[in-house]
Amino acid sequence: AQKVTQAQTEISVVEKEDVTLDCVYETRDTTYYLFWYKQPPSGELVFLIRRNSFDEQNEISGRYSWNFQKSTSSFNFTITASQVVDSAVYFCALSGRYGGATNKLIFGTGTLLAVQP
Amino acid sequence: SQTIHQWPATLVQPVGSPLSLECTVEGTSNPNLYWYRQAAGRGLQLLFYSVGIGQISSEVPQNLSASRPQDRQFILSSKKLLLSDSGFYLCAWGTIFSGNTIYFGEGSWLTVV
């Protein structure tokens, strides 16, 4: 069975601090995709990144970076120099196999990030 | 570019009343469509998905149903709402060309009183 665990329920940091959000996944598929979504107070889920299981290269996008490690089944998300606008709930998600049939995503329970000014 | 819209954005319904939430996608053809629910506590639960017109798969037994009368239209319904149906409902779409990524609408807040 597939499962995504985000052990951190809530994190509170002060602006400009770096923060890492943890994500651990379980799957028996050899091909799978991992995602991060951001849910600001408005409610809409905003897609941030997709990673496939064959690409373990870390990725950086501005202040955001992602660390994918198959050996530990983790896909962690780091925000550098956090800002108040980063305050949101962040979800990690997992999709089995290749695209096409269903694209069903399994979500973690989310981590609420509060960035204090 | 593709866009997704769902409505109404918020609604308050009495127990036992019917429900209809509508979602439409523009700018793509033959998308996979999804309904997720987010109850208090933030977890996202997949309710229904559809890979084509008239094709609906239900993930969990519940008081809700879904229909897809047109390629880019997805409707979530209930004949009689329960208090436990309250939550935030999100429609989403994806295609074989979106690399397994799904994109969400703005969401609909439902409060059953």
Coordinates of C-alpha atoms in Angstrom, one line a residue:
Chain A
A1 CA 0.0 0.0 0.0
Q2 CA 1.1 3.5 -0.6
K3 CA 1.5 6.0 2.3
V4 CA 2.9 9.4 2.9
T5 CA 3.9 10.6 6.3
Q6 CA 4.5 14.2 7.4
A7 CA 5.4 13.8 11.0
Q8 CA 5.6 17.6 11.6
T9 CA 2.1 18.8 12.3
E10 CA 3.1 22.5 12.9
I11 CA 6.3 24.5 12.6
S12 CA 6.8 28.0 13.7
V13 CA 9.8 30.0 12.7
V14 CA 10.8 33.6 12.6
E15 CA 11.2 35.4 9.3
K16 CA 14.6 34.8 7.6
E17 CA 15.1 31.5 9.3
D18 CA 15.6 28.4 7.2
V19 CA 13.1 25.6 7.7
T20 CA 12.9 22.0 6.4
L21 CA 9.6 20.1 6.0
D22 CA 9.9 16.4 6.2
C23 CA 8.2 13.8 4.0
V24 CA 8.6 10.0 4.2
Y25 CA 6.8 7.8 1.8
E26 CA 6.0 4.1 1.3
T27 CA 5.3 2.4 -2.0
R28 CA 6.0 -1.0 -3.7
D29 CA 6.0 0.6 -7.1
T30 CA 9.4 0.9 -8.8
T31 CA 8.1 3.9 -10.8
Y32 CA 6.4 6.6 -8.9
Y33 CA 6.1 10.4 -8.5
L34 CA 6.5 12.6 -5.5
F35 CA 5.0 16.1 -5.2
W36 CA 4.8 19.1 -2.9
Y37 CA 1.8 21.4 -2.8
K38 CA 1.2 24.6 -0.9
Q39 CA -2.1 25.5 0.6
P40 CA -2.3 29.2 1.6
P41 CA -5.1 30.5 3.8
S42 CA -7.3 31.0 0.8
G43 CA -7.5 27.2 0.4
E44 CA -6.5 26.5 -3.1
L45 CA -3.7 23.9 -3.5
V46 CA -0.8 25.2 -5.5
F47 CA 1.5 22.8 -7.2
L48 CA 5.2 23.3 -6.3
I49 CA 7.2 20.4 -7.7
R50 CA 7.1 16.9 -9.1
R51 CA 9.9 14.4 -8.9
N52 CA 10.0 10.9 -10.5
S53 CA 11.6 8.0 -8.9
F54 CA 14.4 7.8 -11.3
D55 CA 15.6 11.3 -10.8
E56 CA 17.3 11.8 -7.4
Q57 CA 18.9 15.0 -8.3
N58 CA 18.1 17.7 -5.8
E59 CA 16.3 20.7 -7.1
I60 CA 16.5 24.4 -6.2
S61 CA 14.1 27.0 -7.2
G62 CA 14.8 30.4 -5.7
R63 CA 14.5 30.0 -1.9
Y64 CA 13.0 26.5 -2.3
S65 CA 15.0 23.3 -2.5
W66 CA 14.0 19.7 -2.4
N67 CA 16.1 16.7 -1.3
F68 CA 15.0 13.4 -2.7
Q69 CA 16.7 10.3 -1.1
K70 CA 15.4 6.9 -2.2
S71 CA 17.6 5.1 0.3
T72 CA 15.5 6.7 3.1
S73 CA 12.3 7.1 1.2
S74 CA 12.3 10.7 1.9
F75 CA 11.5 13.9 -0.1
N76 CA 12.2 16.8 2.1
F77 CA 11.5 20.5 1.3
T78 CA 13.6 23.3 2.6
I79 CA 12.7 27.0 2.5
T80 CA 15.7 29.3 2.9
A81 CA 15.3 32.7 4.4
S82 CA 11.6 32.2 5.1
Q83 CA 9.1 35.0 4.6
V84 CA 5.7 35.7 6.1
V85 CA 4.2 34.9 2.7
D86 CA 5.5 31.3 3.1
S87 CA 3.0 30.7 5.9
A88 CA 0.7 27.9 4.6
V89 CA 0.0 24.3 4.9
Y90 CA 2.4 22.2 2.8
F91 CA 1.4 18.8 1.5
C92 CA 3.6 16.0 0.3
A93 CA 2.0 13.6 -2.1
L94 CA 2.8 10.3 -3.9
S95 CA 1.5 8.9 -7.2
G96 CA 2.1 5.4 -8.4
R97 CA 3.5 4.3 -11.6
Y98 CA 3.5 6.3 -14.8
G99 CA 1.0 8.9 -16.0
G100 CA -2.2 8.0 -17.8
A101 CA -4.8 5.9 -16.3
T102 CA -5.6 7.6 -13.1
N103 CA -2.9 9.9 -11.8
K104 CA -4.3 9.4 -8.3
L105 CA -2.4 11.2 -5.6
I106 CA -2.0 10.0 -2.0
F107 CA -1.4 13.0 0.3
G108 CA 0.3 13.3 3.6
T109 CA -1.6 15.1 6.4
G110 CA 0.2 18.3 5.8
T111 CA 2.6 20.6 7.8
L112 CA 1.4 24.0 8.9
L113 CA 4.2 26.4 8.6
A114 CA 3.8 29.7 10.5
V115 CA 6.4 32.4 9.7
Q116 CA 6.4 35.1 12.3
P117 CA 7.6 38.6 11.3
Chain B
S1 CA -3.4 27.7 -20.8
Q2 CA -5.6 25.4 -18.7
T3 CA -7.9 26.7 -16.0
I4 CA -10.2 25.0 -13.6
H5 CA -13.2 26.6 -11.9
Q6 CA -15.5 25.3 -9.3
W7 CA -18.6 26.8 -7.6
P8 CA -20.1 27.8 -5.4
A9 CA -17.2 28.9 -3.4
T10 CA -19.1 28.6 -0.1
L11 CA -22.5 27.3 0.9
V12 CA -24.4 26.6 4.1
Q13 CA -26.9 23.8 3.8
P14 CA -29.3 22.2 6.2
V15 CA -29.1 18.6 7.1
G16 CA -31.2 16.6 4.6
S17 CA -31.0 19.1 1.8
P18 CA -29.5 18.2 -1.6
L19 CA -26.1 19.3 -2.8
S20 CA -24.6 20.1 -6.2
L21 CA -21.0 21.3 -6.6
E22 CA -19.8 21.9 -10.1
C23 CA -16.4 22.0 -11.7
T24 CA -15.3 22.8 -15.2
V25 CA -11.9 22.7 -16.9
E26 CA -10.8 24.8 -19.8
G27 CA -7.9 24.5 -22.2
T28 CA -7.5 20.8 -22.3
S29 CA -9.3 17.7 -23.6
N30 CA -10.1 14.4 -22.1
P31 CA -8.7 15.2 -18.6
N32 CA -8.8 13.0 -15.6
L33 CA -11.0 14.7 -13.1
Y34 CA -11.1 14.3 -9.3
W35 CA -13.0 15.3 -6.2
Y36 CA -11.1 15.5 -3.0
R37 CA -12.5 16.4 0.4
Q38 CA -10.5 18.1 3.2
A39 CA -12.1 17.8 6.6
A40 CA -11.0 19.4 9.8
G41 CA -7.5 18.2 10.5
R42 CA -6.3 19.0 7.0
G43 CA -6.2 15.5 5.5
L44 CA -7.1 15.3 1.8
Q45 CA -9.3 12.4 0.9
L46 CA -9.9 11.3 -2.7
L47 CA -13.7 10.8 -3.1
F48 CA -14.1 10.2 -6.9
Y49 CA -12.2 10.2 -10.0
S50 CA -13.2 10.0 -13.7
V51 CA -11.1 9.1 -16.8
G52 CA -13.9 9.9 -19.2
I53 CA -17.5 11.0 -19.8
G54 CA -19.8 8.9 -17.7
Q55 CA -16.9 7.0 -16.1
I56 CA -16.9 7.4 -12.3
S57 CA -14.8 5.6 -9.8
S58 CA -15.6 5.9 -6.1
E59 CA -12.8 5.7 -3.6
V60 CA -14.8 5.5 -0.4
P61 CA -18.4 4.6 0.4
Q62 CA -20.3 7.7 1.4
N63 CA -23.4 9.8 1.1
L64 CA -22.1 11.5 -2.1
S65 CA -22.1 10.8 -5.8
A66 CA -20.4 12.2 -8.8
S67 CA -21.2 12.6 -12.5
R68 CA -19.4 13.6 -15.6
P69 CA -22.0 14.7 -18.2
Q70 CA -19.4 16.4 -20.4
D71 CA -15.7 15.9 -21.1
R72 CA -14.7 18.9 -18.9
Q73 CA -17.5 19.0 -16.4
F74 CA -17.5 17.2 -13.1
I75 CA -20.4 17.4 -10.6
L76 CA -20.5 16.3 -7.0
S77 CA -23.9 15.7 -5.6
S78 CA -25.9 14.5 -2.6
K79 CA -29.6 13.8 -2.3
K80 CA -29.6 14.3 1.5
L81 CA -26.7 16.0 3.3
L82 CA -25.4 14.8 6.6
L83 CA -23.5 16.9 9.2
S84 CA -20.4 14.8 8.5
D85 CA -20.5 16.0 4.9
S86 CA -19.2 19.4 6.0
G87 CA -15.7 20.2 4.7
F88 CA -13.7 21.8 2.0
Y89 CA -14.2 20.2 -1.4
L90 CA -11.6 20.4 -4.1
C91 CA -11.9 19.6 -7.8
A92 CA -8.7 18.7 -9.7
W93 CA -7.6 17.7 -13.2
G94 CA -4.7 16.0 -14.8
T95 CA -3.8 14.4 -18.1
I96 CA -1.2 12.0 -19.5
F97 CA 0.6 15.0 -20.6
S98 CA 0.8 16.6 -17.1
G99 CA 3.3 14.0 -15.9
N100 CA 1.0 12.7 -13.2
T101 CA 0.6 16.1 -11.8
I102 CA -2.9 17.2 -10.9
Y103 CA -4.0 20.8 -10.6
F104 CA -6.6 22.0 -8.2
G105 CA -9.5 24.4 -8.3
E106 CA -10.2 27.1 -5.8
G107 CA -12.3 24.8 -3.6
S108 CA -15.8 25.0 -2.1
W109 CA -16.5 25.3 1.6
L110 CA -19.6 23.4 2.6
T111 CA -21.1 23.7 6.0
V112 CA -24.0 21.5 6.9
V113 CA -26.1 22.8 9.8

